[in-house]
Amino acid sequence: MTDGSPLFPLATPRLKANRKLEVGSSFALFLAGQHVAVALIIPRSMTVRATILISALFTWHMLYAAPTEHSVSPSRQFIIYGADAALRGAVSDLAERTKADFLALLRQRDNWTVPIVVDLQPQQANLPELPSANLRFTQTGFGLKLQLDLTISQNLDVSLIERELLRGILLEMMYRQQSHIAAGSVFVEPPHWLLDGVLALGPGRDRGDLMQALVAADKPLPLEKFLRQRPEPLDSAGRALYRAYSFALVQMLSDGRDGPGRLAKYIGDLSDASDEPLANLRAHFPVLVSDAERSWQSTLDRLRNFQISQLLTFAESERRLDELLRVKISQTNNPTKIAALDEFAQRKISPGEKMALSQLSRDLLVFVAQANPVLRPIVREYQQITALLARGKRRAIAKRLSRLDVTHKQLAARMSDIDDYMNWFEATQMNKGSGYFSDYLKAVNQSQLAPPNRRDPLSVYVDALEDQFEN
């Protein structure tokens, strides 16, 4: 990463050449090209006050025209403006890592032609509606221009920045061979499933939540319907399932020796793609020509079966559920508070408690897929109650929670009885001993045996007296 002059200089006031301005006495400002050359004509009769005014104007102009600090990423594709060098460096590292992971998936070299400008803007109190990330793709007189505006705040989502950076990289790959595009043309956006799938396939990603969402789905979505689905109106559970489907599709397309190359070719042709997403895929992936739906369902089944083999037992699910239901509430300058779920059904919750309940709702939603199938309805009910409490809805929640607790305890007692019976049945039906208690039984038997008689003279005399008294 290097620092230097800006690629796109800030706009500076331009004046017509040889145009004369008057401030007190006559002086002239001349501009040549994009560089400002200032010539001051100060008559001897000019007063001190006019001289000070002209000097102040000259200083203001030079400060206004000063170049904005920026950084250039190692590949020189990303030019980052604004903020300090440390933050620009962090954004540069994230951009380069995102691109490197994407190129590794496609097994392609870095052949970029269009730079991506990243403008880091501080959050402004008078403009709260500014989006956290806004990617602009336009056609200028000098060619294509990609600019990502990031509003820096304490709550900035790094995953959102990564997603927008990847979107810019995809757009550059889609249009790098089409530099002569007519002004006003409509640009084709990369599909949402491609963005989510590429990010999910990145190295070091935790894909447990995605696999659990696949297992929890009642009925797999057909491929054609999924390709036309929009993720924006989906709730949190639907959004998690959409990311899981995206991961499965990109993995299916990139599998095999020719998969990465075909996926790269598909991305390069997206700018001329039709409105039929499945037909576009079939044109680039022969595996989808004969029976795309069968290949899609086979991929989902393989991923789902792999996750099912890692389900928890009922006892393990019980321990995990009990741990989750102990709500942990963070408090400023105080130790973390542990609260039961029924406490929040009796009163209005604080902002900190609302955040804790929202997190618990998400954790329970993920846990549904991992829990033992017998316990899943209970976990789902707890998740729905927690979601209502997080939104401040307490009507009839106390009774509903009380009934659920009773059902939960009855189910746990019934499962304990079943475990006891199965253990008894297994023990009584064995043809031979398991050997698990051999050492214990041996120790008990030895403790019950009479100790051997001592043969010393005193012991022999005492034994003889004992025999005489008994007879």
Coordinates of C-alpha atoms in Angstrom, one line a residue:
M1 CA 0.0 0.0 0.0
T2 CA 1.4 3.3 -1.0
D3 CA 0.4 7.0 -0.5
G4 CA 0.4 9.6 -3.2
S5 CA -1.7 12.2 -5.1
P6 CA -5.3 11.4 -5.7
L7 CA -6.4 9.6 -8.8
F8 CA -9.5 11.9 -9.1
P9 CA -8.5 15.3 -7.7
L10 CA -11.1 17.3 -5.8
A11 CA -12.9 19.8 -7.9
T12 CA -11.2 23.3 -7.6
P13 CA -12.7 26.6 -8.6
R14 CA -11.9 27.3 -12.3
L15 CA -11.7 30.8 -13.7
K16 CA -11.4 31.8 -17.3
A17 CA -7.8 32.6 -18.3
N18 CA -6.9 36.3 -18.1
R19 CA -10.0 37.2 -16.2
K20 CA -9.4 40.1 -13.8
L21 CA -10.8 40.3 -10.3
E22 CA -10.8 43.4 -8.2
V23 CA -10.4 43.4 -4.4
G24 CA -9.7 47.0 -3.3
S25 CA -7.1 47.4 -5.9
S26 CA -6.5 45.5 -9.2
F27 CA -5.0 42.0 -9.2
A28 CA -5.3 39.0 -11.5
L29 CA -5.7 35.3 -11.1
F30 CA -4.6 33.0 -14.0
L31 CA -5.3 29.3 -14.3
A32 CA -3.5 27.0 -16.6
G33 CA -5.1 23.5 -17.2
Q34 CA -5.9 21.8 -13.9
H35 CA -3.1 23.4 -12.0
V36 CA -3.6 26.8 -10.4
A37 CA -1.0 29.5 -11.1
V38 CA -1.6 32.6 -9.1
A39 CA -0.1 35.9 -10.1
L40 CA -0.7 38.8 -7.7
I41 CA -0.3 42.4 -9.0
I42 CA 0.0 44.6 -6.0
P43 CA 0.4 48.3 -6.7
R44 CA 2.6 50.3 -4.4
S45 CA -0.3 52.4 -3.3
M46 CA -2.1 49.4 -1.9
T47 CA -2.9 49.6 1.8
V48 CA -1.8 47.2 4.5
R49 CA -5.4 46.1 5.0
A50 CA -5.8 45.1 1.3
T51 CA -2.5 43.2 1.4
I52 CA -3.6 41.2 4.4
L53 CA -7.0 40.4 2.7
I54 CA -5.2 39.2 -0.5
S55 CA -2.8 37.0 1.5
A56 CA -5.7 35.4 3.3
L57 CA -7.5 34.7 0.1
F58 CA -4.4 33.2 -1.4
T59 CA -3.8 31.0 1.6
W60 CA -7.5 29.8 1.6
H61 CA -7.2 28.9 -2.1
M62 CA -4.0 26.9 -1.6
L63 CA -5.5 24.9 1.3
Y64 CA -8.7 24.2 -0.7
A65 CA -6.8 22.9 -3.6
A66 CA -4.5 20.7 -1.5
P67 CA -4.7 17.0 -2.5
T68 CA -6.7 14.7 -0.3
E69 CA -4.7 11.9 1.4
H70 CA -5.2 8.5 0.0
S71 CA -3.7 5.0 -0.1
V72 CA -3.3 2.5 -2.9
S73 CA -3.6 -1.2 -2.3
P74 CA -0.7 -3.6 -3.2
S75 CA -2.5 -4.7 -6.5
R76 CA -3.1 -1.0 -7.2
Q77 CA -6.8 -1.7 -8.0
F78 CA -8.2 -0.1 -4.8
I79 CA -7.6 3.6 -4.1
I80 CA -8.8 4.5 -0.7
Y81 CA -9.6 8.1 0.3
G82 CA -10.4 9.7 3.7
A83 CA -9.9 8.8 7.3
D84 CA -6.4 8.1 8.6
A85 CA -3.6 5.8 7.3
A86 CA -4.4 3.0 9.7
L87 CA -8.1 2.7 8.7
R88 CA -7.2 3.0 5.0
G89 CA -4.7 0.2 5.5
A90 CA -7.4 -2.0 7.1
V91 CA -9.8 -1.4 4.2
S92 CA -7.0 -2.1 1.7
D93 CA -6.2 -5.4 3.5
L94 CA -9.8 -6.5 3.5
A95 CA -10.2 -5.6 -0.2
E96 CA -7.1 -7.5 -1.2
R97 CA -8.0 -10.5 0.9
T98 CA -11.6 -10.6 -0.5
K99 CA -10.2 -10.5 -4.1
A100 CA -7.6 -13.1 -3.4
D101 CA -10.1 -15.6 -2.0
F102 CA -12.4 -15.0 -5.0
L103 CA -9.6 -15.5 -7.5
A104 CA -8.5 -18.7 -5.7
L105 CA -12.1 -20.0 -6.0
L106 CA -12.1 -19.3 -9.8
R107 CA -8.4 -20.3 -10.2
Q108 CA -7.9 -17.1 -12.2
R109 CA -5.1 -14.6 -12.3
D110 CA -5.6 -10.9 -11.4
N111 CA -6.2 -9.2 -14.7
W112 CA -8.2 -6.1 -13.5
T113 CA -8.5 -3.1 -15.8
V114 CA -10.9 -0.8 -13.9
P115 CA -9.8 0.7 -10.6
I116 CA -12.2 0.8 -7.6
V117 CA -12.2 4.0 -5.6
V118 CA -13.2 3.7 -1.9
D119 CA -14.2 6.9 -0.1
L120 CA -14.3 6.7 3.7
Q121 CA -16.7 9.3 5.1
P122 CA -17.3 10.1 8.8
Q123 CA -20.9 9.7 10.0
Q124 CA -22.7 13.0 10.1
A125 CA -25.3 13.8 12.7
N126 CA -27.3 16.0 10.3
L127 CA -27.4 13.2 7.7
P128 CA -28.5 10.0 9.5
E129 CA -30.1 8.6 6.4
L130 CA -26.7 8.1 4.7
P131 CA -26.3 4.4 3.9
S132 CA -23.3 2.5 5.5
A133 CA -22.1 1.4 2.1
N134 CA -23.1 2.7 -1.4
L135 CA -21.5 1.3 -4.5
R136 CA -21.8 3.5 -7.6
F137 CA -21.0 2.2 -11.1
T138 CA -21.1 4.8 -13.9
Q139 CA -19.9 5.5 -17.4
T140 CA -17.8 8.7 -17.6
G141 CA -16.0 10.4 -20.5
F142 CA -12.8 8.6 -19.4
G143 CA -14.4 5.1 -19.2
L144 CA -16.0 3.1 -16.4
K145 CA -15.9 4.3 -12.8
L146 CA -16.5 2.2 -9.7
Q147 CA -16.7 4.0 -6.4
L148 CA -17.6 2.7 -3.0
D149 CA -18.7 5.2 -0.4
L150 CA -18.4 3.9 3.2
T151 CA -19.9 5.8 6.1
I152 CA -17.6 5.1 9.1
S153 CA -19.3 4.7 12.4
Q154 CA -18.9 2.6 15.6
N155 CA -21.6 0.1 14.5
L156 CA -20.2 -0.4 11.0
D157 CA -20.7 -4.0 9.8
V158 CA -17.5 -5.4 8.4
S159 CA -19.4 -8.2 6.5
L160 CA -21.4 -5.4 4.7
I161 CA -18.1 -3.8 3.6
E162 CA -16.8 -7.2 2.4
R163 CA -20.0 -7.9 0.5
E164 CA -19.9 -4.5 -1.3
L165 CA -16.2 -4.9 -2.1
L166 CA -16.9 -8.3 -3.7
R167 CA -19.8 -6.7 -5.6
G168 CA -17.4 -4.1 -7.0
I169 CA -14.9 -6.9 -8.0
L170 CA -17.6 -8.8 -9.7
L171 CA -18.9 -5.8 -11.6
E172 CA -15.3 -5.0 -12.8
M173 CA -14.9 -8.6 -14.0
M174 CA -18.3 -8.4 -15.8
Y175 CA -17.5 -5.2 -17.7
R176 CA -13.7 -5.1 -18.0
Q177 CA -14.0 -5.9 -21.7
Q178 CA -16.8 -3.4 -22.4
S179 CA -15.1 0.0 -21.8
H180 CA -17.1 1.7 -24.6
I181 CA -20.6 1.6 -23.1
A182 CA -23.1 4.3 -24.2
A183 CA -24.0 6.8 -21.5
G184 CA -27.2 6.1 -19.7
S185 CA -27.0 2.3 -20.3
V186 CA -28.5 0.1 -17.6
F187 CA -25.8 -2.1 -15.9
V188 CA -26.6 -5.7 -14.9
E189 CA -26.0 -6.5 -11.2
P190 CA -24.4 -9.7 -10.1
P191 CA -27.0 -12.1 -8.6
H192 CA -27.4 -12.1 -4.9
W193 CA -26.8 -15.9 -4.6
L194 CA -23.4 -15.5 -6.3
L195 CA -22.3 -12.9 -3.7
D196 CA -23.5 -14.9 -0.7
G197 CA -22.2 -18.2 -2.1
V198 CA -18.7 -16.8 -2.8
L199 CA -18.4 -15.3 0.6
A200 CA -19.6 -18.5 2.3
L201 CA -17.0 -20.5 0.4
G202 CA -14.1 -18.3 1.6
P203 CA -11.4 -20.0 3.6
G204 CA -11.8 -20.1 7.4
R205 CA -15.6 -19.5 7.3
D206 CA -17.8 -21.0 9.9
R207 CA -20.5 -22.7 7.9
G208 CA -22.2 -24.5 10.7
D209 CA -25.2 -22.1 10.8
L210 CA -25.7 -22.6 7.0
M211 CA -25.7 -26.4 7.3
Q212 CA -28.1 -26.2 10.3
A213 CA -30.5 -24.0 8.2
L214 CA -30.5 -26.6 5.5
V215 CA -31.4 -29.4 8.0
A216 CA -34.2 -27.3 9.6
A217 CA -35.8 -26.6 6.2
D218 CA -39.1 -28.5 5.9
K219 CA -39.0 -28.7 2.1
P220 CA -36.1 -27.8 -0.2
L221 CA -36.7 -25.0 -2.6
P222 CA -36.7 -25.9 -6.3
L223 CA -33.7 -24.4 -8.2
E224 CA -35.6 -22.3 -10.6
K225 CA -37.7 -20.7 -7.8
F226 CA -34.5 -20.1 -5.7
L227 CA -32.8 -18.3 -8.7
R228 CA -35.7 -15.9 -8.9
Q229 CA -36.0 -15.3 -5.2
R230 CA -35.1 -11.9 -3.7
P231 CA -33.4 -11.9 -0.3
E232 CA -34.5 -8.4 0.8
P233 CA -38.0 -9.2 2.0
L234 CA -36.9 -12.3 3.9
D235 CA -36.8 -12.5 7.7
S236 CA -33.7 -13.7 9.6
A237 CA -34.6 -17.4 9.3
G238 CA -35.3 -17.0 5.6
R239 CA -32.2 -15.0 5.0
A240 CA -30.1 -17.7 6.7
L241 CA -31.7 -20.4 4.5
Y242 CA -31.0 -18.2 1.4
R243 CA -27.3 -18.0 2.2
A244 CA -27.3 -21.8 2.8
Y245 CA -28.8 -22.4 -0.7
S246 CA -26.3 -19.9 -2.2
F247 CA -23.4 -21.7 -0.6
A248 CA -24.7 -25.1 -2.0
L249 CA -25.2 -23.7 -5.5
V250 CA -21.8 -22.0 -5.8
Q251 CA -20.2 -25.2 -4.4
M252 CA -22.0 -27.3 -6.9
L253 CA -21.0 -25.0 -9.8
S254 CA -17.3 -24.8 -8.8
D255 CA -16.9 -28.6 -8.2
G256 CA -14.9 -30.7 -10.6
R257 CA -11.9 -29.9 -12.8
D258 CA -13.7 -27.5 -15.2
G259 CA -16.0 -26.0 -12.5
P260 CA -13.9 -22.9 -11.6
G261 CA -13.2 -22.0 -15.2
R262 CA -16.8 -22.4 -16.2
L263 CA -17.9 -20.2 -13.3
A264 CA -15.4 -17.5 -14.3
K265 CA -16.8 -17.6 -17.9
Y266 CA -20.3 -17.4 -16.5
I267 CA -19.4 -14.2 -14.6
G268 CA -17.7 -12.7 -17.6
D269 CA -20.9 -13.2 -19.6
L270 CA -23.3 -11.9 -17.0
S271 CA -23.4 -8.4 -18.6
D272 CA -25.1 -9.9 -21.7
A273 CA -27.2 -12.4 -19.8
S274 CA -30.9 -12.9 -20.5
D275 CA -33.8 -12.7 -18.0
E276 CA -33.8 -16.5 -17.6
P277 CA -31.3 -17.3 -14.8
L278 CA -31.6 -21.0 -15.2
A279 CA -31.1 -20.9 -19.0
N280 CA -28.0 -18.8 -18.4
L281 CA -26.6 -21.4 -16.0
R282 CA -27.4 -24.3 -18.4
A283 CA -25.5 -22.4 -21.2
H284 CA -22.3 -22.5 -19.1
F285 CA -22.6 -25.7 -17.0
P286 CA -23.3 -29.0 -19.0
V287 CA -24.2 -30.8 -15.7
L288 CA -27.4 -28.7 -15.6
V289 CA -28.5 -29.4 -19.1
S290 CA -30.1 -32.8 -18.7
D291 CA -31.7 -32.5 -15.2
A292 CA -30.8 -29.4 -13.3
E293 CA -33.3 -30.0 -10.5
R294 CA -32.0 -33.5 -9.8
S295 CA -28.4 -32.2 -9.5
W296 CA -29.6 -29.4 -7.2
Q297 CA -31.6 -31.7 -4.9
S298 CA -28.7 -34.2 -4.8
T299 CA -26.3 -31.5 -3.6
L300 CA -28.8 -30.4 -0.9
D301 CA -29.3 -34.0 0.3
R302 CA -25.6 -34.6 0.5
L303 CA -25.0 -31.5 2.6
R304 CA -28.1 -32.2 4.8
N305 CA -27.1 -35.8 5.5
F306 CA -23.6 -34.7 6.5
Q307 CA -25.1 -32.4 9.1
I308 CA -27.6 -34.8 10.4
S309 CA -24.8 -37.2 11.4
Q310 CA -23.6 -34.6 13.8
L311 CA -26.9 -34.1 15.8
L312 CA -26.7 -34.0 19.6
T313 CA -28.2 -36.6 21.8
F314 CA -31.2 -35.7 24.0
A315 CA -29.0 -35.3 27.1
E316 CA -26.6 -33.1 25.2
S317 CA -29.4 -31.1 23.8
E318 CA -30.9 -30.6 27.3
R319 CA -27.6 -29.3 28.6
R320 CA -27.2 -26.9 25.7
L321 CA -30.8 -25.6 26.0
D322 CA -30.4 -25.1 29.8
E323 CA -27.2 -23.1 29.1
L324 CA -28.9 -20.9 26.5
L325 CA -32.0 -20.2 28.6
R326 CA -29.7 -18.6 31.3
V327 CA -29.9 -15.1 29.7
K328 CA -26.6 -13.2 30.0
I329 CA -27.1 -9.4 30.2
S330 CA -24.0 -7.2 29.9
Q331 CA -24.0 -4.2 32.2
T332 CA -21.6 -1.2 32.0
N333 CA -19.1 -1.2 34.9
N334 CA -20.9 -4.2 36.5
P335 CA -20.5 -7.9 36.2
T336 CA -22.7 -9.8 33.7
K337 CA -26.2 -10.5 35.1
I338 CA -27.8 -13.9 34.6
A339 CA -31.6 -13.9 34.3
A340 CA -34.3 -16.5 33.7
L341 CA -36.6 -16.1 30.7
D342 CA -39.8 -15.8 32.8
E343 CA -38.5 -12.6 34.5
F344 CA -38.9 -10.6 31.2
A345 CA -42.6 -11.6 30.9
Q346 CA -43.5 -9.6 34.0
R347 CA -42.1 -6.2 33.3
K348 CA -40.8 -3.8 30.6
I349 CA -37.3 -4.7 29.4
S350 CA -34.3 -2.3 29.2
P351 CA -32.3 -1.7 26.0
G352 CA -29.5 -4.0 27.2
E353 CA -32.0 -6.8 28.0
K354 CA -33.6 -6.3 24.6
M355 CA -30.2 -6.9 22.9
A356 CA -29.6 -10.0 25.0
L357 CA -33.0 -11.4 24.1
S358 CA -32.4 -10.7 20.4
Q359 CA -29.1 -12.6 20.6
L360 CA -30.8 -15.5 22.4
S361 CA -33.5 -15.6 19.7
R362 CA -30.8 -16.0 17.1
D363 CA -28.9 -18.6 19.1
L364 CA -32.1 -20.7 19.6
L365 CA -32.9 -20.4 15.9
V366 CA -29.5 -21.9 15.1
F367 CA -29.8 -24.5 17.8
V368 CA -33.1 -25.9 16.4
A369 CA -31.2 -27.6 13.6
Q370 CA -28.6 -29.1 16.0
A371 CA -30.9 -30.3 18.8
N372 CA -32.2 -33.8 19.1
P373 CA -35.4 -34.1 17.0
V374 CA -37.5 -35.0 20.0
L375 CA -36.6 -31.6 21.6
R376 CA -36.9 -29.5 18.5
P377 CA -40.6 -28.4 19.1
I378 CA -39.7 -27.2 22.6
V379 CA -36.7 -25.2 21.3
R380 CA -38.8 -23.7 18.5
E381 CA -41.4 -22.6 21.1
Y382 CA -38.7 -21.0 23.3
Q383 CA -37.3 -19.2 20.2
Q384 CA -40.7 -17.8 19.3
I385 CA -41.4 -16.6 22.9
T386 CA -37.9 -15.0 23.0
A387 CA -38.5 -13.2 19.7
L388 CA -41.8 -11.7 21.0
L389 CA -40.1 -10.6 24.3
A390 CA -37.3 -8.9 22.4
R391 CA -40.0 -6.9 20.5
G392 CA -41.6 -5.8 23.8
K393 CA -44.7 -8.0 23.4
R394 CA -45.6 -9.5 26.8
R395 CA -49.3 -10.3 26.4
A396 CA -50.1 -13.9 27.5
I397 CA -46.4 -14.7 27.4
A398 CA -46.2 -15.7 31.1
K399 CA -49.0 -18.4 30.7
R400 CA -47.5 -19.6 27.5
L401 CA -44.0 -19.9 29.0
S402 CA -45.4 -21.7 32.1
R403 CA -47.2 -24.3 29.9
L404 CA -44.0 -24.7 27.9
D405 CA -41.9 -25.3 31.0
V406 CA -44.3 -28.0 32.3
T407 CA -44.2 -29.7 28.9
H408 CA -40.4 -29.5 28.8
K409 CA -40.1 -31.1 32.3
Q410 CA -42.6 -33.8 31.4
L411 CA -40.6 -34.6 28.2
A412 CA -37.3 -34.7 30.1
A413 CA -38.8 -37.1 32.7
R414 CA -40.2 -39.4 30.0
M415 CA -36.9 -39.5 28.2
S416 CA -35.1 -40.3 31.5
D417 CA -37.5 -43.2 32.0
I418 CA -36.9 -44.4 28.5
D419 CA -33.1 -44.3 29.1
D420 CA -33.4 -46.3 32.3
Y421 CA -35.5 -48.9 30.6
M422 CA -33.2 -49.2 27.6
N423 CA -30.2 -49.6 30.0
W424 CA -32.1 -52.3 31.9
F425 CA -33.1 -54.1 28.8
E426 CA -29.6 -54.0 27.4
A427 CA -28.2 -55.4 30.6
T428 CA -30.7 -58.2 30.9
Q429 CA -30.5 -59.4 27.3
M430 CA -26.8 -59.9 27.2
N431 CA -25.6 -63.4 26.5
K432 CA -22.4 -62.8 28.5
G433 CA -21.1 -60.3 30.9
S434 CA -19.7 -57.1 29.5
G435 CA -16.8 -57.1 31.9
Y436 CA -17.4 -53.5 32.9
F437 CA -17.8 -54.4 36.7
S438 CA -15.3 -57.3 36.9
D439 CA -12.8 -55.4 39.0
Y440 CA -15.5 -54.2 41.4
L441 CA -17.0 -57.7 41.9
K442 CA -13.6 -59.1 42.5
A443 CA -12.8 -56.6 45.2
V444 CA -16.2 -57.3 46.9
N445 CA -15.6 -61.1 46.8
Q446 CA -12.1 -60.7 48.3
S447 CA -13.4 -58.5 51.1
Q448 CA -15.9 -61.2 52.1
L449 CA -13.4 -64.1 52.2
A450 CA -12.1 -65.1 55.7
P451 CA -8.5 -64.0 56.2
P452 CA -5.9 -66.9 56.3
N453 CA -5.0 -68.3 59.8
R454 CA -1.9 -67.0 61.3
R455 CA 0.7 -69.7 62.2
D456 CA 2.8 -67.9 64.9
P457 CA 2.9 -69.5 68.4
L458 CA 0.5 -67.0 70.0
S459 CA -2.1 -67.4 67.2
V460 CA -1.9 -71.2 67.4
Y461 CA -2.4 -71.1 71.2
V462 CA -5.4 -68.8 70.9
D463 CA -7.0 -70.9 68.1
A464 CA -6.6 -74.0 70.3
L465 CA -8.3 -72.3 73.3
E466 CA -11.2 -71.2 71.0
D467 CA -11.7 -74.8 69.8
Q468 CA -11.8 -76.1 73.4
F469 CA -14.4 -73.5 74.4
E470 CA -16.6 -74.3 71.3
N471 CA -16.5 -78.0 72.0

